[in-house]
Amino acid sequence: MSTTQSERLRGLLEPLVSAADLDLEEIEVSRAGRRRVLRIVVDSDEGATLDACAELSRAISEKLDETDAMGEDEYVLEVSSPGADRPLTEHRHYVRAVGRLARLHLHEGGELVARILTVDDEGLDLEVAGVKGRRPTARRVAFAEIAKARVELEFNRKDKKEEEA
């Protein structure tokens, strides 16, 4: 997809996404046989619900029908929330991941799996699990130290409501 098409689509769709109280995370146009696929990824602090994605999909479809932004060729529109394995790249992604376990790859070459406790403008306060029954330890990591990060899936973690009960 050309930069101009990407910028044009972002400019066209960002107001619709913002009006739905969502953040436009990604726009991707790819080929699937003879058709093109336009994937729009949205999110919010509370997450993007299926109903919100469906409603936004209808609004985007109407807007695209009014313009020639996608040209004359057929395309499939997909509006979704980011997957659980989406990389943490923006400050807001880290804020949304507070309380979750994350795998951080550091520029110095190390890897760290820890729970994100707090996020500020400079970095993260983490809780690193103790080894062999030892207590967890606190660690501070600056954003400048992080090469890449991703939320780790936890299948056996109790949610906050269960822990408070």
PDB file of N, CA, C and O in Angstrom, residues 96-152:
ATOM      1  N   ARG A  96      -2.381   0.101  29.091  1.00  0.00           N
ATOM      2  CA  ARG A  96      -3.472  -0.877  29.015  1.00  0.00           C
ATOM      3  C   ARG A  96      -3.057  -2.250  29.513  1.00  0.00           C
ATOM      4  O   ARG A  96      -3.898  -3.082  29.835  1.00  0.00           O
ATOM      5  N   ALA A  97      -1.755  -2.493  29.562  1.00  0.00           N
ATOM      6  CA  ALA A  97      -1.248  -3.798  29.999  1.00  0.00           C
ATOM      7  C   ALA A  97      -0.891  -3.836  31.484  1.00  0.00           C
ATOM      8  O   ALA A  97      -0.372  -4.844  31.957  1.00  0.00           O
ATOM      9  N   VAL A  98      -1.191  -2.771  32.234  1.00  0.00           N
ATOM     10  CA  VAL A  98      -0.893  -2.770  33.673  1.00  0.00           C
ATOM     11  C   VAL A  98      -1.619  -3.950  34.322  1.00  0.00           C
ATOM     12  O   VAL A  98      -2.791  -4.207  34.054  1.00  0.00           O
ATOM     13  N   GLY A  99      -0.879  -4.692  35.140  1.00  0.00           N
ATOM     14  CA  GLY A  99      -1.429  -5.876  35.796  1.00  0.00           C
ATOM     15  C   GLY A  99      -1.182  -7.160  35.012  1.00  0.00           C
ATOM     16  O   GLY A  99      -1.390  -8.252  35.521  1.00  0.00           O
ATOM     17  N   ARG A 100      -0.732  -7.034  33.788  1.00  0.00           N
ATOM     18  CA  ARG A 100      -0.510  -8.201  32.939  1.00  0.00           C
ATOM     19  C   ARG A 100       0.968  -8.596  32.937  1.00  0.00           C
ATOM     20  O   ARG A 100       1.848  -7.792  33.209  1.00  0.00           O
ATOM     21  N   LEU A 101       1.213  -9.823  32.580  1.00  0.00           N
ATOM     22  CA  LEU A 101       2.566 -10.349  32.439  1.00  0.00           C
ATOM     23  C   LEU A 101       3.069  -9.989  31.043  1.00  0.00           C
ATOM     24  O   LEU A 101       2.327 -10.109  30.059  1.00  0.00           O
ATOM     25  N   ALA A 102       4.316  -9.520  30.951  1.00  0.00           N
ATOM     26  CA  ALA A 102       4.878  -9.130  29.657  1.00  0.00           C
ATOM     27  C   ALA A 102       6.272  -9.714  29.487  1.00  0.00           C
ATOM     28  O   ALA A 102       6.995  -9.906  30.459  1.00  0.00           O
ATOM     29  N   ARG A 103       6.620  -9.983  28.241  1.00  0.00           N
ATOM     30  CA  ARG A 103       7.967 -10.434  27.886  1.00  0.00           C
ATOM     31  C   ARG A 103       8.657  -9.254  27.219  1.00  0.00           C
ATOM     32  O   ARG A 103       8.216  -8.775  26.186  1.00  0.00           O
ATOM     33  N   LEU A 104       9.744  -8.795  27.850  1.00  0.00           N
ATOM     34  CA  LEU A 104      10.491  -7.647  27.361  1.00  0.00           C
ATOM     35  C   LEU A 104      11.839  -8.110  26.823  1.00  0.00           C
ATOM     36  O   LEU A 104      12.568  -8.825  27.513  1.00  0.00           O
ATOM     37  N   HIS A 105      12.161  -7.708  25.620  1.00  0.00           N
ATOM     38  CA  HIS A 105      13.484  -7.933  25.043  1.00  0.00           C
ATOM     39  C   HIS A 105      14.217  -6.605  25.176  1.00  0.00           C
ATOM     40  O   HIS A 105      13.750  -5.585  24.664  1.00  0.00           O
ATOM     41  N   LEU A 106      15.338  -6.637  25.852  1.00  0.00           N
ATOM     42  CA  LEU A 106      16.068  -5.407  26.134  1.00  0.00           C
ATOM     43  C   LEU A 106      17.158  -5.179  25.097  1.00  0.00           C
ATOM     44  O   LEU A 106      17.704  -6.129  24.533  1.00  0.00           O
ATOM     45  N   HIS A 107      17.472  -3.902  24.864  1.00  0.00           N
ATOM     46  CA  HIS A 107      18.523  -3.559  23.897  1.00  0.00           C
ATOM     47  C   HIS A 107      19.861  -4.184  24.269  1.00  0.00           C
ATOM     48  O   HIS A 107      20.647  -4.533  23.397  1.00  0.00           O
ATOM     49  N   GLU A 108      20.110  -4.336  25.559  1.00  0.00           N
ATOM     50  CA  GLU A 108      21.388  -4.910  25.994  1.00  0.00           C
ATOM     51  C   GLU A 108      21.453  -6.414  25.754  1.00  0.00           C
ATOM     52  O   GLU A 108      22.438  -7.053  26.082  1.00  0.00           O
ATOM     53  N   GLY A 109      20.382  -6.978  25.187  1.00  0.00           N
ATOM     54  CA  GLY A 109      20.404  -8.380  24.823  1.00  0.00           C
ATOM     55  C   GLY A 109      19.670  -9.306  25.767  1.00  0.00           C
ATOM     56  O   GLY A 109      19.457 -10.457  25.455  1.00  0.00           O
ATOM     57  N   GLY A 110      19.289  -8.838  26.920  1.00  0.00           N
ATOM     58  CA  GLY A 110      18.590  -9.694  27.865  1.00  0.00           C
ATOM     59  C   GLY A 110      17.098  -9.779  27.586  1.00  0.00           C
ATOM     60  O   GLY A 110      16.540  -9.025  26.799  1.00  0.00           O
ATOM     61  N   GLU A 111      16.478 -10.748  28.238  1.00  0.00           N
ATOM     62  CA  GLU A 111      15.029 -10.923  28.139  1.00  0.00           C
ATOM     63  C   GLU A 111      14.480 -10.979  29.553  1.00  0.00           C
ATOM     64  O   GLU A 111      15.112 -11.540  30.452  1.00  0.00           O
ATOM     65  N   LEU A 112      13.307 -10.408  29.741  1.00  0.00           N
ATOM     66  CA  LEU A 112      12.722 -10.307  31.065  1.00  0.00           C
ATOM     67  C   LEU A 112      11.236 -10.595  30.965  1.00  0.00           C
ATOM     68  O   LEU A 112      10.551 -10.042  30.105  1.00  0.00           O
ATOM     69  N   VAL A 113      10.744 -11.493  31.813  1.00  0.00           N
ATOM     70  CA  VAL A 113       9.306 -11.739  31.905  1.00  0.00           C
ATOM     71  C   VAL A 113       8.874 -11.245  33.272  1.00  0.00           C
ATOM     72  O   VAL A 113       9.387 -11.705  34.300  1.00  0.00           O
ATOM     73  N   ALA A 114       7.955 -10.264  33.277  1.00  0.00           N
ATOM     74  CA  ALA A 114       7.557  -9.639  34.537  1.00  0.00           C
ATOM     75  C   ALA A 114       6.155  -9.054  34.407  1.00  0.00           C
ATOM     76  O   ALA A 114       5.656  -8.842  33.305  1.00  0.00           O
ATOM     77  N   ARG A 115       5.550  -8.813  35.554  1.00  0.00           N
ATOM     78  CA  ARG A 115       4.234  -8.197  35.594  1.00  0.00           C
ATOM     79  C   ARG A 115       4.390  -6.681  35.620  1.00  0.00           C
ATOM     80  O   ARG A 115       5.179  -6.137  36.383  1.00  0.00           O
ATOM     81  N   ILE A 116       3.630  -5.993  34.773  1.00  0.00           N
ATOM     82  CA  ILE A 116       3.670  -4.534  34.721  1.00  0.00           C
ATOM     83  C   ILE A 116       2.812  -3.993  35.861  1.00  0.00           C
ATOM     84  O   ILE A 116       1.613  -4.270  35.929  1.00  0.00           O
ATOM     85  N   LEU A 117       3.456  -3.246  36.771  1.00  0.00           N
ATOM     86  CA  LEU A 117       2.744  -2.678  37.923  1.00  0.00           C
ATOM     87  C   LEU A 117       2.274  -1.259  37.662  1.00  0.00           C
ATOM     88  O   LEU A 117       1.116  -0.928  37.923  1.00  0.00           O
ATOM     89  N   THR A 118       3.177  -0.410  37.182  1.00  0.00           N
ATOM     90  CA  THR A 118       2.820   0.969  36.871  1.00  0.00           C
ATOM     91  C   THR A 118       3.592   1.417  35.634  1.00  0.00           C
ATOM     92  O   THR A 118       4.631   0.855  35.292  1.00  0.00           O
ATOM     93  N   VAL A 119       3.055   2.457  35.008  1.00  0.00           N
ATOM     94  CA  VAL A 119       3.673   3.038  33.818  1.00  0.00           C
ATOM     95  C   VAL A 119       3.662   4.545  33.984  1.00  0.00           C
ATOM     96  O   VAL A 119       2.658   5.117  34.410  1.00  0.00           O
ATOM     97  N   ASP A 120       4.796   5.187  33.678  1.00  0.00           N
ATOM     98  CA  ASP A 120       4.830   6.646  33.647  1.00  0.00           C
ATOM     99  C   ASP A 120       5.500   7.068  32.343  1.00  0.00           C
ATOM    100  O   ASP A 120       5.710   6.237  31.459  1.00  0.00           O
ATOM    101  N   ASP A 121       5.836   8.331  32.203  1.00  0.00           N
ATOM    102  CA  ASP A 121       6.396   8.829  30.946  1.00  0.00           C
ATOM    103  C   ASP A 121       7.783   8.274  30.639  1.00  0.00           C
ATOM    104  O   ASP A 121       8.193   8.238  29.483  1.00  0.00           O
ATOM    105  N   GLU A 122       8.535   7.845  31.659  1.00  0.00           N
ATOM    106  CA  GLU A 122       9.904   7.375  31.446  1.00  0.00           C
ATOM    107  C   GLU A 122      10.034   5.860  31.306  1.00  0.00           C
ATOM    108  O   GLU A 122      10.975   5.380  30.704  1.00  0.00           O
ATOM    109  N   GLY A 123       9.129   5.100  31.928  1.00  0.00           N
ATOM    110  CA  GLY A 123       9.280   3.653  31.878  1.00  0.00           C
ATOM    111  C   GLY A 123       8.257   2.904  32.696  1.00  0.00           C
ATOM    112  O   GLY A 123       7.172   3.397  32.982  1.00  0.00           O
ATOM    113  N   LEU A 124       8.656   1.692  33.107  1.00  0.00           N
ATOM    114  CA  LEU A 124       7.766   0.745  33.770  1.00  0.00           C
ATOM    115  C   LEU A 124       8.315   0.331  35.123  1.00  0.00           C
ATOM    116  O   LEU A 124       9.522   0.169  35.287  1.00  0.00           O
ATOM    117  N   ASP A 125       7.412   0.141  36.067  1.00  0.00           N
ATOM    118  CA  ASP A 125       7.746  -0.533  37.315  1.00  0.00           C
ATOM    119  C   ASP A 125       7.208  -1.950  37.173  1.00  0.00           C
ATOM    120  O   ASP A 125       6.034  -2.150  36.861  1.00  0.00           O
ATOM    121  N   LEU A 126       8.091  -2.922  37.394  1.00  0.00           N
ATOM    122  CA  LEU A 126       7.756  -4.318  37.156  1.00  0.00           C
ATOM    123  C   LEU A 126       7.898  -5.151  38.418  1.00  0.00           C
ATOM    124  O   LEU A 126       8.654  -4.801  39.322  1.00  0.00           O
ATOM    125  N   GLU A 127       7.198  -6.278  38.423  1.00  0.00           N
ATOM    126  CA  GLU A 127       7.371  -7.288  39.463  1.00  0.00           C
ATOM    127  C   GLU A 127       7.889  -8.540  38.769  1.00  0.00           C
ATOM    128  O   GLU A 127       7.202  -9.130  37.932  1.00  0.00           O
ATOM    129  N   VAL A 128       9.118  -8.911  39.106  1.00  0.00           N
ATOM    130  CA  VAL A 128       9.747 -10.088  38.524  1.00  0.00           C
ATOM    131  C   VAL A 128       9.519 -11.256  39.479  1.00  0.00           C
ATOM    132  O   VAL A 128       9.841 -11.155  40.664  1.00  0.00           O
ATOM    133  N   ALA A 129       8.962 -12.330  38.959  1.00  0.00           N
ATOM    134  CA  ALA A 129       8.654 -13.499  39.788  1.00  0.00           C
ATOM    135  C   ALA A 129       9.933 -14.070  40.395  1.00  0.00           C
ATOM    136  O   ALA A 129      10.988 -14.095  39.760  1.00  0.00           O
ATOM    137  N   GLY A 130       9.810 -14.520  41.641  1.00  0.00           N
ATOM    138  CA  GLY A 130      10.945 -15.142  42.311  1.00  0.00           C
ATOM    139  C   GLY A 130      11.197 -16.543  41.775  1.00  0.00           C
ATOM    140  O   GLY A 130      10.292 -17.217  41.306  1.00  0.00           O
ATOM    141  N   VAL A 131      12.422 -16.979  41.841  1.00  0.00           N
ATOM    142  CA  VAL A 131      12.805 -18.309  41.364  1.00  0.00           C
ATOM    143  C   VAL A 131      12.813 -19.272  42.553  1.00  0.00           C
ATOM    144  O   VAL A 131      13.314 -18.954  43.625  1.00  0.00           O
ATOM    145  N   LYS A 132      12.271 -20.457  42.356  1.00  0.00           N
ATOM    146  CA  LYS A 132      12.270 -21.530  43.357  1.00  0.00           C
ATOM    147  C   LYS A 132      11.748 -21.060  44.717  1.00  0.00           C
ATOM    148  O   LYS A 132      12.418 -21.205  45.740  1.00  0.00           O
ATOM    149  N   GLY A 133      10.552 -20.491  44.723  1.00  0.00           N
ATOM    150  CA  GLY A 133       9.906 -20.120  45.976  1.00  0.00           C
ATOM    151  C   GLY A 133      10.348 -18.799  46.569  1.00  0.00           C
ATOM    152  O   GLY A 133       9.866 -18.408  47.625  1.00  0.00           O
ATOM    153  N   ARG A 134      11.272 -18.121  45.953  1.00  0.00           N
ATOM    154  CA  ARG A 134      11.704 -16.823  46.472  1.00  0.00           C
ATOM    155  C   ARG A 134      10.658 -15.758  46.171  1.00  0.00           C
ATOM    156  O   ARG A 134       9.867 -15.896  45.245  1.00  0.00           O
ATOM    157  N   ARG A 135      10.718 -14.697  46.948  1.00  0.00           N
ATOM    158  CA  ARG A 135       9.762 -13.609  46.773  1.00  0.00           C
ATOM    159  C   ARG A 135      10.005 -12.874  45.451  1.00  0.00           C
ATOM    160  O   ARG A 135      11.141 -12.783  44.995  1.00  0.00           O
ATOM    161  N   PRO A 136       8.937 -12.317  44.883  1.00  0.00           N
ATOM    162  CA  PRO A 136       9.125 -11.499  43.681  1.00  0.00           C
ATOM    163  C   PRO A 136       9.947 -10.249  44.012  1.00  0.00           C
ATOM    164  O   PRO A 136       9.938  -9.783  45.154  1.00  0.00           O
ATOM    165  N   THR A 137      10.632  -9.728  43.006  1.00  0.00           N
ATOM    166  CA  THR A 137      11.426  -8.518  43.200  1.00  0.00           C
ATOM    167  C   THR A 137      10.910  -7.412  42.290  1.00  0.00           C
ATOM    168  O   THR A 137      10.365  -7.679  41.218  1.00  0.00           O
ATOM    169  N   ALA A 138      11.107  -6.180  42.730  1.00  0.00           N
ATOM    170  CA  ALA A 138      10.709  -5.024  41.938  1.00  0.00           C
ATOM    171  C   ALA A 138      11.850  -4.635  41.008  1.00  0.00           C
ATOM    172  O   ALA A 138      13.027  -4.796  41.353  1.00  0.00           O
ATOM    173  N   ARG A 139      11.487  -4.148  39.840  1.00  0.00           N
ATOM    174  CA  ARG A 139      12.505  -3.682  38.892  1.00  0.00           C
ATOM    175  C   ARG A 139      11.939  -2.528  38.084  1.00  0.00           C
ATOM    176  O   ARG A 139      10.774  -2.540  37.718  1.00  0.00           O
ATOM    177  N   ARG A 140      12.769  -1.573  37.822  1.00  0.00           N
ATOM    178  CA  ARG A 140      12.405  -0.418  37.009  1.00  0.00           C
ATOM    179  C   ARG A 140      13.091  -0.571  35.654  1.00  0.00           C
ATOM    180  O   ARG A 140      14.297  -0.861  35.591  1.00  0.00           O
ATOM    181  N   VAL A 141      12.338  -0.397  34.558  1.00  0.00           N
ATOM    182  CA  VAL A 141      12.900  -0.461  33.215  1.00  0.00           C
ATOM    183  C   VAL A 141      12.461   0.789  32.460  1.00  0.00           C
ATOM    184  O   VAL A 141      11.265   1.080  32.383  1.00  0.00           O
ATOM    185  N   ALA A 142      13.425   1.508  31.916  1.00  0.00           N
ATOM    186  CA  ALA A 142      13.117   2.693  31.114  1.00  0.00           C
ATOM    187  C   ALA A 142      12.689   2.266  29.717  1.00  0.00           C
ATOM    188  O   ALA A 142      13.143   1.241  29.203  1.00  0.00           O
ATOM    189  N   PHE A 143      11.816   3.050  29.091  1.00  0.00           N
ATOM    190  CA  PHE A 143      11.377   2.728  27.728  1.00  0.00           C
ATOM    191  C   PHE A 143      12.570   2.632  26.781  1.00  0.00           C
ATOM    192  O   PHE A 143      12.575   1.816  25.864  1.00  0.00           O
ATOM    193  N   ALA A 144      13.587   3.453  26.997  1.00  0.00           N
ATOM    194  CA  ALA A 144      14.770   3.451  26.133  1.00  0.00           C
ATOM    195  C   ALA A 144      15.522   2.115  26.187  1.00  0.00           C
ATOM    196  O   ALA A 144      16.248   1.786  25.250  1.00  0.00           O
ATOM    197  N   GLU A 145      15.342   1.335  27.248  1.00  0.00           N
ATOM    198  CA  GLU A 145      16.011   0.042  27.384  1.00  0.00           C
ATOM    199  C   GLU A 145      15.289  -1.079  26.635  1.00  0.00           C
ATOM    200  O   GLU A 145      15.853  -2.149  26.420  1.00  0.00           O
ATOM    201  N   ILE A 146      14.030  -0.855  26.253  1.00  0.00           N
ATOM    202  CA  ILE A 146      13.187  -1.912  25.677  1.00  0.00           C
ATOM    203  C   ILE A 146      13.317  -1.937  24.164  1.00  0.00           C
ATOM    204  O   ILE A 146      13.019  -0.954  23.485  1.00  0.00           O
ATOM    205  N   ALA A 147      13.776  -3.070  23.627  1.00  0.00           N
ATOM    206  CA  ALA A 147      13.855  -3.256  22.177  1.00  0.00           C
ATOM    207  C   ALA A 147      12.483  -3.645  21.639  1.00  0.00           C
ATOM    208  O   ALA A 147      12.025  -3.119  20.628  1.00  0.00           O
ATOM    209  N   LYS A 148      11.826  -4.590  22.318  1.00  0.00           N
ATOM    210  CA  LYS A 148      10.461  -4.968  21.955  1.00  0.00           C
ATOM    211  C   LYS A 148       9.803  -5.619  23.162  1.00  0.00           C
ATOM    212  O   LYS A 148      10.485  -6.147  24.046  1.00  0.00           O
ATOM    213  N   ALA A 149       8.474  -5.579  23.162  1.00  0.00           N
ATOM    214  CA  ALA A 149       7.716  -6.136  24.286  1.00  0.00           C
ATOM    215  C   ALA A 149       6.388  -6.685  23.779  1.00  0.00           C
ATOM    216  O   ALA A 149       5.839  -6.196  22.785  1.00  0.00           O
ATOM    217  N   ARG A 150       5.900  -7.680  24.501  1.00  0.00           N
ATOM    218  CA  ARG A 150       4.643  -8.328  24.133  1.00  0.00           C
ATOM    219  C   ARG A 150       3.993  -8.880  25.396  1.00  0.00           C
ATOM    220  O   ARG A 150       4.683  -9.386  26.277  1.00  0.00           O
ATOM    221  N   VAL A 151       2.674  -8.790  25.478  1.00  0.00           N
ATOM    222  CA  VAL A 151       1.946  -9.358  26.612  1.00  0.00           C
ATOM    223  C   VAL A 151       2.000 -10.872  26.512  1.00  0.00           C
ATOM    224  O   VAL A 151       1.881 -11.438  25.426  1.00  0.00           O
ATOM    225  N   GLU A 152       2.219 -11.527  27.637  1.00  0.00           N
ATOM    226  CA  GLU A 152       2.215 -12.986  27.708  1.00  0.00           C
ATOM    227  C   GLU A 152       0.806 -13.457  28.082  1.00  0.00           C
ATOM    228  O   GLU A 152       0.179 -12.887  28.976  1.00  0.00           O
TER     229      GLU A 152
END
